[in-house]
Amino acid sequence: MAQLWQHPYVNVFKHFNVSSWKKATKEGEVTSAMDKAVKSTVFKIVGSIPAGNYIQLPKTSSQSLGLTGRYMYLLMKPIPTKYFVVHIDVATQDNLVVRISFSNLFKEFKSTSTWLQFPFVCKATRGTVHAVTAVTGKENCGPAPLSTRWTMLCLDLEYILSMYLNRKYAYIKSVRLCANMFVKNIFTSDIQYEPGLSVDLVKKSGGLCGVSPLPRELDYPVMKGDRWYDLYDMIKFPAEGTNKPHDTIQSIASEPSTKAVRPTSSGPKRIESKKIDASKCASDRVSMIHNITRDGPKRHRRRPVTSELPSVGVDDIDIRKDKEGEIHVFAHPDDVVVHQDDKYTTESIVSKVDKTTDLLPVKKSAYKILEPDPILRLKRIIGYGGATFRDALWTEDGHCLVYPCHAVVVAMKISNGHQRFFIGHTDKVSAISMTGNTDLLASGQTGSLSVVRIWKVLTGECLALCKTHAHSLSGLSFSHKGNLLCGVGKDNHGKNMVVIWNTSKVSKTREVSVMAKAHTDVDICRMRVAAFDDTRMVSCGRDNVRLWRVKEGSLRSAPVSLGEYHNMEFTDVAFEAGYHTTRDPADRRVYACSRSGHILEVDIKKVSIHHVRRLLPNESRSDRDKQTFRSGPGISINSMSVNETFCVTGSDDGYMRLWPLDFTHVYLEAQHEGPLMAVDFSADGMKILAGTSVGTLGILDITSRGYTTMMRSHVGSIRSVAVDPYRKHIATVSQDHTIRVWDSETLQQLYDFSSPDECPSTISYHPSRQMFACGFDSGVIRVFNVQTTSLLAEHKQHRGKVTGLSYNPNGDYLYSCCSEGSLAMFDATSEGYPLLRLLGNTVAKGEKYCPDGLAVSPDGRRVAFIGPTEYTVSIVDSKSLDETMRIDVSSVGKSRIDTARKLYFAPANIFHLLVITENNKLLKFESRTGKILAEVDHIHKSGCSSLALTENGNYLATGGDKAIKIWDYNMRLDVNFQVFIGHSENVSRIVFTPDYKNLLSVGEALYLWDFLAYKPSSPSEGREYKEKDFLTGNTDRPTTVSFRNGYTGSSNSPDGDSLGESFLDLPRDSPPRPTRDSYLDLPRRTPTRRTPTRHTPSRPTREESPGRIGDLSSIRKDPYDDDLESVTSEKETVLAAAPVTQSLVPSSKQFSLHDDMEPAEESEPVMNGQYGQQYIQHRTPTRMPCKTAAPSGLTTKNKHVTLETTKPEAFKHFTQRHKQHALAQRRYTAPPNQAGIKLKSVIGYNGNARNNMVWHPDTGLFVYTAGNTIILEDLNNSTQKHLTGHVEEISTLALQNDCQTLASSSGSFEMSGSQICIWDLQSMICKKVLSHHEYDIVCLAFSRDDKYLISVGDYRDCSIVVWSTHNYCILTTSKAASPIHDLKWDPYTVNEFSSVGQNGTVLFWLLDETTSNICLNVHEAEIPDDLLYEKSTSNKKSCIEFTSIVYAGDSILYTGTTSGKVAAWDTNNNTCFMHWEADHSEIDTLICRGNLLLTGSVGKNVRVWSVVGVGEMKLPGDNYNIRSGGLTMEDEMNLDGAVISAAFDEAMDMGIVGTSSGTLWYINWGERTSIRLVSSHMNKVNGLSVCNNEFLASCADDGSLRVWAINDREQALQFQVKDQSCTCLSFAPMTHTSEDSIKKRLLPNIVSGYNDGTVRMFDVNKVEMVLKMHPHAVTVTAISFSSDGSMIISGGNDGLIAVSSPTTGMTVRVITDHKGAPITNIDVSNKQDVDVGISAPLLWLATSADRRVSVWSADWSKDFCELVDWLTFPAPAFGPDGSVLPKNDESMYKMLPPSIARFSPEESDIIVYTGYGMQKNIQFYSVSQRKVMRTLALTHWCQSLDLVVDCPLIALGTNERLLKLLDYYEGSFQDFVGHNDKVQTVKFSPDGKYLFSSSHSEIFIWDVTL
């Protein structure tokens, strides 16, 4: 729709009414003026700083223009001698925002992944002196000339994004026009407009194809007789038909032509100089030159450019090779020369077309790019440091480390090693810094282009880029609040330059401005900004420590007087931490350390040394207290970090030392492998991060004194890498003289082989054994055994550096070559690797061929290398080294002489040899004949250093230019490659992992990439098994499993019908072809209600078994066939179980009935006289079990089927309850022994989960879930134990068969990922947390032998993951094409399970362990039509969904459906033989015990069926009748909600059933009783009230008011009001209860308010409602009894307060003071207010959402009530999220935290208040003194609050799911987690023994331990 209203163009200034500045903003000197030249009002933008003077559209950065036009036209005029800048933010189709900037400030084109900068060349007005003198001058960017004129700039945004960033344009987000310039207008359009054309001129010339005259309202005025191009300039970028560079915007002198041309859609074409054939005679050449260079007619013409060639005859062909491989059309006045690359010969065709020939449009092919995009995703990096080892930081929560790794900044999660990356730097990162809350990260790169980037840590988004320093950026420091960033680097003169940037607006507007800067000659090694004052800084360096301050826009410094210590080299500084109430905040100490071991303590105020200490090493490591100031060499300290208690230092001796702040002794020491360069305390001070100069990162836990190494890395460039395919090990060799072996899954270092005297150069892993060979610079080759770390062989035959080393595929031979030209072959099967042959002067000499000096063919028959000269490639026999072929690469192509650089053998099925040349060409040779097949130019700009090819030959990976390119190997796309940055040095080698799911690249570090286009090899044939003949019963005939299509219904050829993967003895390239059709077009009848339907097999002929494959020929498919699609996730493999189509009746073209096969009989209704039930029998062909597997990573494409992305309609499929707030990332939890409260019990059961209850009748284990808590309840004494660890709502449970281990799963939400927790029920601890799924998890199932655990993802990923319970690693993954609802293991067979799901899919799975790689084979069962379809109200067939599944004995499987039917399946041949209607609604629970089957439905029914005779119906023969007692409903029970979980004993006598109403029922079929075990609300709990410390009352949105016994959590009673929400409640005070009632233990009444404005009072003792009032017209939001119980005070949503009598029901008083804002709470004081000075005895208060509190004094017996005090608390005009609050709109109160006030039980005249305001705090207001006495700071906004008598505690609930416990006086607090949503209500018991908290429907009871 956006494109419709924007067609044909959008006048931007008019549409957004710029002059009113309501939808646009201006900053600085922006004025409007009348311009005589264009005769209209224009805007003038001037100012010395362009960034401070601008016009911006739209008004705020959070808004978007949404302009979708491809072309943007800017009507502007540069101001003479000034600079201007224009920024255009453009969104791509993948939601990336790219900034396109152009300015005459820019000297050269620059680009990053999110920013393009184009220089703008201002041309002088034609005819002026400046224009004449500029003709011979060099075109340089600079200030505008003295004479400028109005210009129309046309930007092709689609081309710019496609050409420079390989992105697809979506729309313009914002535009900023900066000084200095005049601007008239901006407009956008999809049409290419030409100025200077009139409609009449266009009509006379026959019309312009795709080019239109400029609309009058957007054009510049042109007087009659004048020409447009004489008055104005037109600039098109990219320029058409010009040789100007495409990275500069400048004016091109051209005018439009009226020839019919087509607009360029792929952008401009680069044009080379024409080539002249030197073989022609001189006269011909002169004629040719004349034709090219002669002038055309005097009339100015615009060169027409087309992107598509006309259909013209081409007779004379002259071969040309184009540099860029593009199509060029040269349009001249007399002729048209067409250049086109021939599609088949790849040669350039040049033809000349007469000018009179019409250029007919050619049908344009689809624009094709390499997919998926992106094809690589960086997963892990092994590396640390690069330009600096001094920066390694903690995040505030202590969960992640942030550190630089060469050109990438890495954020690594400590718990699992998961890494996130900040990529964008083009050189090594030399400094990083984070804000105090770790929201922002700044990183700077070293080198000649010192750029500083500011990132958003949470998302990894680059917010801003700063370029101030000329080079050598060395340090960064963020202020604590992030408002200021300090950077240290060099200026153009080599001086140190300190720059202060203002970053206060970077998060909102991405603006960063220079606040101050200073140049200095002093050395600066480290500079830090003070946490307590953003304007103060301290620096240190050689011979100096300086204090800095920003004042009045300037940066000033003062040196610290060092005295005798002035010759020291200071390495680090740190400010004193902590807050001291007795000292001035600025009165802090500064600590500085030096290489001599001195620690200087500096007084900031006096700018002098306060104290000096020298740290000396211990003489004895056991003597920790002998650290004195005696003489001797001190500790060379490199870094330090200070917190409130300790100081930690890192030194050159590798020791990290922890000192008290008086430095009297060493508290803790930890020795490292190398000098310690970085140390940092975590936020809690309990852990220390340490980084060394040898590339290690580690964490020291101070409390446990345990040390964890997080990262090891090479410190030199990595030369080569090799992969062990079996053990998943990666081996690397580096210039740091080490060989290291890494685990490819964890990337932890396993082994380290060091060679101090020799540097390794290349490495090769043995194909099958755990050993590798390594070549060295000295020419030595050594073979190592990895497992024993022993040397197996050593050879010194080579005299030069080993440049190539490789095993053959079988591991029989080892080949090597060296830089001196020798080639060697070793016997790898014999001990010691004896030398078999050595050839000298065979390989080209030189070290540049390392590490890929030779290549071995995949079949092991040939060895290729570059030699004997660099111009040739030789291929020799692998067993004899006899030469078989020699290829000369010097004469390939028609360019200058070339030499070979790298070579690579393609996979065996391609037979290609790839050669990279010095001229950056890729040559493809036929490896058997040496024929040149293809030539690709410019594979990289500066050279290709390595290459690799996928097994299927589809993708080529190359490394060079500090980047990786992934190519389409066949080079048949419009864009054949994708580029990936991240390396800061040249890529020395790239290699695919053996499974081709990942790519390894090495250079300065080891990079592991996910390869998202992974496609496995074609499946093999099938597995033999014995087929039973139903005619004879013979099982001797072997039958091969057939591969068949699963209901595709649209494929016209059987060739692509099946996709499978099975690892057999005889591999195949493609699936076999079935000999017959699998589905027959047979008539069906719809069964009647509760009708069992039987399916019996027909009798196939003996000549053709229905399961046999007749044609065993290979079916080879093109790898780019449309039947296959790539799977972009590396986690799952997609199964060929396609969704069911709308019609399952196959067409006659696809299926035919064989002549030798009986047609099925029609359905015949048969009456079973015994039971009066009607069932239908069907006869179908025999279906043998067909356990097929889909190729991993592929799925069948069906043009009539789309994958489901919306939630299935089935109730069974779990969907996480909607929440708005995630768990707080910042929280402060106390150790268990110091916690103020402890979870006692939980009231509730989650009725939203599925299968979330476990009961084992033998052991009595009873487990269920509430929110994210697992509850283990003892049914004997009602005690609870809790398992806490999940962050989100638990979806399902699974118990191992030995009852020792429990598995639970939860989904993802915002930052929290999905989790599977494995619990040890004996120790009650979580022993493993599994993370793989992206969304919710719907099923968990342990295998019968407990060896495996299966988890199933929800409808958004449909993944199936098999885990090993031995170590809980992933064995295999797959992906179903339809959502899965239920899954069960077959308890009677090994490694088989079944699943059911959407689109009527029933899948039978086999976990295949017979191969080296465990895989899943699957067979999709055939569904009878009368089961699969049901008629809807519109008389249309709709497909049912299978929702539940259970195995029974005798090879029977039962499945439930959404239509209420139960189907019985024969698991021998995976066919359905009968079904019946078991319920009227969806069946979600099935349990089978012997001959009894239990069904639980959404219709609240639990039924028990006798299925004695069902198994007989699957036998062959005409068994129409079920025998007596075969299928009857034995019993039925109706519950209070849909059945979501159930567990019964082996006899089906008793069990427990969970319902969606949050109830757990105990059911006894023998006694026909149902007992409620657990009850709960299913809607949000709105209020809590406590009475007598024994009973708790709660009310909820479901209209219920429930009373619970606190000790055993039993629901004592429930009052239900239908169709209403109970919003608040209150017990009557006990003081109002008579002594007689107390003796009888009678409970007081309860009053509650409802959303219809009514108030009801209930007598708990009589269990009846005693009073109903209607004092409000709107929702009652707060209610309370008066302190004497004589009145009911209620507040409404409209702000009115009603005072009603509980005896008469009359409303005696209405208070309107708060009208207009909802009442949030009412509190009543029970204390006499004698200290306040008010005569009335009792006080009460009311709080409204507008932060107003009214305090009242009342004596209800005298009908007295007066206002005592009125409090109003201020708040900003914007919400907590920064959005502006709407005025006079009551909905804004929902956006704010509630206002809550309570009378303090600790202090009689204090009111405790919290609410939205300028700060998050609690305020203590004195009623007597009428002022706020003190405040307590909070970390989160308060959602609920309560206080308790006789205990100085405050309980708070927050939206971030935290329950906070505060000390009333000191403000110290503890955070408690466990709730799954915001904590809606908190309530103390009257005696302070318990604390109650509610979140949505769950209620927690906490023991108060303080």
PDB file of N, CA and C in Angstrom, residues 1187 1295 1297 1341-1348 1350 1383-1395 1404-1405 1445-1454 1465 1467 1486-1490 1546:
ATOM      1  N   LYS A1187      10.821 -47.437   6.784  1.00  0.00           N
ATOM      2  CA  LYS A1187      11.532 -46.469   7.616  1.00  0.00           C
ATOM      3  C   LYS A1187      12.571 -45.767   6.760  1.00  0.00           C
ATOM      4  N   LEU A1295      10.227 -38.160  33.137  1.00  0.00           N
ATOM      5  CA  LEU A1295      10.898 -38.884  34.214  1.00  0.00           C
ATOM      6  C   LEU A1295      11.553 -40.127  33.642  1.00  0.00           C
ATOM      7  N   ASN A1297      12.911 -43.923  33.630  1.00  0.00           N
ATOM      8  CA  ASN A1297      12.218 -45.107  34.109  1.00  0.00           C
ATOM      9  C   ASN A1297      12.745 -45.580  35.455  1.00  0.00           C
ATOM     10  N   ALA A1341      10.912 -36.967  26.115  1.00  0.00           N
ATOM     11  CA  ALA A1341      10.655 -38.398  26.293  1.00  0.00           C
ATOM     12  C   ALA A1341      11.972 -39.129  26.456  1.00  0.00           C
ATOM     13  N   PHE A1342      12.069 -39.949  27.546  1.00  0.00           N
ATOM     14  CA  PHE A1342      13.205 -40.829  27.745  1.00  0.00           C
ATOM     15  C   PHE A1342      12.911 -42.170  27.080  1.00  0.00           C
ATOM     16  N   SER A1343      13.950 -42.773  26.519  1.00  0.00           N
ATOM     17  CA  SER A1343      13.781 -44.097  25.935  1.00  0.00           C
ATOM     18  C   SER A1343      13.572 -45.127  27.041  1.00  0.00           C
ATOM     19  N   ARG A1344      13.116 -46.331  26.654  1.00  0.00           N
ATOM     20  CA  ARG A1344      12.788 -47.362  27.647  1.00  0.00           C
ATOM     21  C   ARG A1344      14.024 -47.788  28.431  1.00  0.00           C
ATOM     22  N   ASP A1345      15.190 -47.806  27.790  1.00  0.00           N
ATOM     23  CA  ASP A1345      16.425 -48.163  28.491  1.00  0.00           C
ATOM     24  C   ASP A1345      17.130 -46.951  29.072  1.00  0.00           C
ATOM     25  N   ASP A1346      16.516 -45.783  29.004  1.00  0.00           N
ATOM     26  CA  ASP A1346      17.055 -44.533  29.562  1.00  0.00           C
ATOM     27  C   ASP A1346      18.383 -44.114  28.932  1.00  0.00           C
ATOM     28  N   LYS A1347      18.680 -44.630  27.739  1.00  0.00           N
ATOM     29  CA  LYS A1347      19.924 -44.242  27.066  1.00  0.00           C
ATOM     30  C   LYS A1347      19.771 -42.902  26.346  1.00  0.00           C
ATOM     31  N   TYR A1348      18.536 -42.582  25.932  1.00  0.00           N
ATOM     32  CA  TYR A1348      18.337 -41.410  25.104  1.00  0.00           C
ATOM     33  C   TYR A1348      17.224 -40.542  25.677  1.00  0.00           C
ATOM     34  N   ILE A1350      14.709 -37.451  24.077  1.00  0.00           N
ATOM     35  CA  ILE A1350      14.285 -36.721  22.869  1.00  0.00           C
ATOM     36  C   ILE A1350      13.562 -35.462  23.303  1.00  0.00           C
ATOM     37  N   LEU A1383       4.907 -37.338  21.216  1.00  0.00           N
ATOM     38  CA  LEU A1383       5.931 -38.304  20.813  1.00  0.00           C
ATOM     39  C   LEU A1383       6.084 -39.324  21.927  1.00  0.00           C
ATOM     40  N   LYS A1384       6.200 -40.580  21.541  1.00  0.00           N
ATOM     41  CA  LYS A1384       6.383 -41.658  22.517  1.00  0.00           C
ATOM     42  C   LYS A1384       7.376 -42.673  21.972  1.00  0.00           C
ATOM     43  N   TRP A1385       8.223 -43.201  22.894  1.00  0.00           N
ATOM     44  CA  TRP A1385       9.111 -44.308  22.553  1.00  0.00           C
ATOM     45  C   TRP A1385       8.320 -45.616  22.569  1.00  0.00           C
ATOM     46  N   ASP A1386       8.689 -46.519  21.678  1.00  0.00           N
ATOM     47  CA  ASP A1386       8.086 -47.857  21.666  1.00  0.00           C
ATOM     48  C   ASP A1386       8.730 -48.677  22.782  1.00  0.00           C
ATOM     49  N   PRO A1387       7.973 -49.039  23.812  1.00  0.00           N
ATOM     50  CA  PRO A1387       8.595 -49.782  24.930  1.00  0.00           C
ATOM     51  C   PRO A1387       8.896 -51.235  24.597  1.00  0.00           C
ATOM     52  N   TYR A1388       8.444 -51.723  23.434  1.00  0.00           N
ATOM     53  CA  TYR A1388       8.583 -53.131  23.109  1.00  0.00           C
ATOM     54  C   TYR A1388       9.669 -53.397  22.061  1.00  0.00           C
ATOM     55  N   THR A1389      10.189 -52.380  21.415  1.00  0.00           N
ATOM     56  CA  THR A1389      11.267 -52.548  20.442  1.00  0.00           C
ATOM     57  C   THR A1389      12.397 -51.576  20.771  1.00  0.00           C
ATOM     58  N   VAL A1390      13.528 -51.822  20.168  1.00  0.00           N
ATOM     59  CA  VAL A1390      14.719 -51.033  20.469  1.00  0.00           C
ATOM     60  C   VAL A1390      14.806 -49.854  19.510  1.00  0.00           C
ATOM     61  N   ASN A1391      15.023 -48.671  20.070  1.00  0.00           N
ATOM     62  CA  ASN A1391      15.359 -47.467  19.310  1.00  0.00           C
ATOM     63  C   ASN A1391      14.274 -47.050  18.316  1.00  0.00           C
ATOM     64  N   GLU A1392      13.018 -47.360  18.606  1.00  0.00           N
ATOM     65  CA  GLU A1392      11.932 -46.901  17.743  1.00  0.00           C
ATOM     66  C   GLU A1392      10.987 -46.024  18.555  1.00  0.00           C
ATOM     67  N   PHE A1393      10.476 -45.006  17.907  1.00  0.00           N
ATOM     68  CA  PHE A1393       9.491 -44.141  18.536  1.00  0.00           C
ATOM     69  C   PHE A1393       8.586 -43.586  17.453  1.00  0.00           C
ATOM     70  N   SER A1394       7.499 -42.999  17.869  1.00  0.00           N
ATOM     71  CA  SER A1394       6.514 -42.450  16.930  1.00  0.00           C
ATOM     72  C   SER A1394       6.129 -41.055  17.372  1.00  0.00           C
ATOM     73  N   SER A1395       5.680 -40.289  16.407  1.00  0.00           N
ATOM     74  CA  SER A1395       5.234 -38.931  16.695  1.00  0.00           C
ATOM     75  C   SER A1395       4.003 -38.626  15.863  1.00  0.00           C
ATOM     76  N   PHE A1404       6.764 -42.697  11.970  1.00  0.00           N
ATOM     77  CA  PHE A1404       7.418 -43.793  12.665  1.00  0.00           C
ATOM     78  C   PHE A1404       8.919 -43.638  12.468  1.00  0.00           C
ATOM     79  N   TRP A1405       9.647 -43.588  13.577  1.00  0.00           N
ATOM     80  CA  TRP A1405      11.061 -43.245  13.549  1.00  0.00           C
ATOM     81  C   TRP A1405      11.906 -44.428  13.997  1.00  0.00           C
ATOM     82  N   ILE A1445      -0.698 -39.959  21.578  1.00  0.00           N
ATOM     83  CA  ILE A1445      -0.200 -41.240  21.094  1.00  0.00           C
ATOM     84  C   ILE A1445       0.166 -42.097  22.294  1.00  0.00           C
ATOM     85  N   VAL A1446      -0.036 -43.421  22.180  1.00  0.00           N
ATOM     86  CA  VAL A1446       0.361 -44.352  23.230  1.00  0.00           C
ATOM     87  C   VAL A1446       0.558 -45.729  22.600  1.00  0.00           C
ATOM     88  N   TYR A1447       1.573 -46.442  23.086  1.00  0.00           N
ATOM     89  CA  TYR A1447       1.826 -47.810  22.631  1.00  0.00           C
ATOM     90  C   TYR A1447       1.074 -48.783  23.525  1.00  0.00           C
ATOM     91  N   ALA A1448       0.524 -49.820  22.908  1.00  0.00           N
ATOM     92  CA  ALA A1448      -0.092 -50.923  23.637  1.00  0.00           C
ATOM     93  C   ALA A1448       0.660 -52.201  23.262  1.00  0.00           C
ATOM     94  N   GLY A1449       0.300 -53.311  23.875  1.00  0.00           N
ATOM     95  CA  GLY A1449       0.931 -54.569  23.533  1.00  0.00           C
ATOM     96  C   GLY A1449       0.457 -55.078  22.192  1.00  0.00           C
ATOM     97  N   ASP A1450       1.023 -56.195  21.763  1.00  0.00           N
ATOM     98  CA  ASP A1450       0.609 -56.873  20.532  1.00  0.00           C
ATOM     99  C   ASP A1450       0.774 -55.967  19.306  1.00  0.00           C
ATOM    100  N   SER A1451       1.844 -55.179  19.281  1.00  0.00           N
ATOM    101  CA  SER A1451       2.187 -54.330  18.114  1.00  0.00           C
ATOM    102  C   SER A1451       1.060 -53.384  17.743  1.00  0.00           C
ATOM    103  N   ILE A1452       0.437 -52.780  18.740  1.00  0.00           N
ATOM    104  CA  ILE A1452      -0.667 -51.849  18.502  1.00  0.00           C
ATOM    105  C   ILE A1452      -0.276 -50.480  19.043  1.00  0.00           C
ATOM    106  N   LEU A1453      -0.654 -49.485  18.292  1.00  0.00           N
ATOM    107  CA  LEU A1453      -0.426 -48.093  18.672  1.00  0.00           C
ATOM    108  C   LEU A1453      -1.751 -47.351  18.557  1.00  0.00           C
ATOM    109  N   TYR A1454      -2.091 -46.560  19.568  1.00  0.00           N
ATOM    110  CA  TYR A1454      -3.310 -45.757  19.543  1.00  0.00           C
ATOM    111  C   TYR A1454      -2.927 -44.285  19.402  1.00  0.00           C
ATOM    112  N   TRP A1465      -3.329 -48.638  15.231  1.00  0.00           N
ATOM    113  CA  TRP A1465      -2.329 -48.862  14.187  1.00  0.00           C
ATOM    114  C   TRP A1465      -1.594 -50.164  14.441  1.00  0.00           C
ATOM    115  N   THR A1467       1.866 -51.668  14.241  1.00  0.00           N
ATOM    116  CA  THR A1467       3.242 -51.168  14.137  1.00  0.00           C
ATOM    117  C   THR A1467       4.150 -52.100  13.350  1.00  0.00           C
ATOM    118  N   LEU A1486      -3.745 -40.071  26.250  1.00  0.00           N
ATOM    119  CA  LEU A1486      -4.004 -41.491  26.060  1.00  0.00           C
ATOM    120  C   LEU A1486      -3.088 -42.272  26.992  1.00  0.00           C
ATOM    121  N   ILE A1487      -3.662 -43.214  27.741  1.00  0.00           N
ATOM    122  CA  ILE A1487      -2.888 -44.105  28.608  1.00  0.00           C
ATOM    123  C   ILE A1487      -3.432 -45.510  28.410  1.00  0.00           C
ATOM    124  N   CYS A1488      -2.561 -46.465  28.194  1.00  0.00           N
ATOM    125  CA  CYS A1488      -2.983 -47.846  27.970  1.00  0.00           C
ATOM    126  C   CYS A1488      -2.377 -48.732  29.044  1.00  0.00           C
ATOM    127  N   ARG A1489      -3.206 -49.500  29.697  1.00  0.00           N
ATOM    128  CA  ARG A1489      -2.782 -50.470  30.694  1.00  0.00           C
ATOM    129  C   ARG A1489      -3.490 -51.791  30.394  1.00  0.00           C
ATOM    130  N   GLY A1490      -2.754 -52.742  29.799  1.00  0.00           N
ATOM    131  CA  GLY A1490      -3.358 -54.017  29.458  1.00  0.00           C
ATOM    132  C   GLY A1490      -4.436 -53.849  28.421  1.00  0.00           C
ATOM    133  N   GLU A1546      -0.601 -49.482  37.212  1.00  0.00           N
ATOM    134  CA  GLU A1546      -0.599 -50.528  36.197  1.00  0.00           C
ATOM    135  C   GLU A1546      -1.969 -51.177  36.032  1.00  0.00           C
TER     136      GLU A1546
END
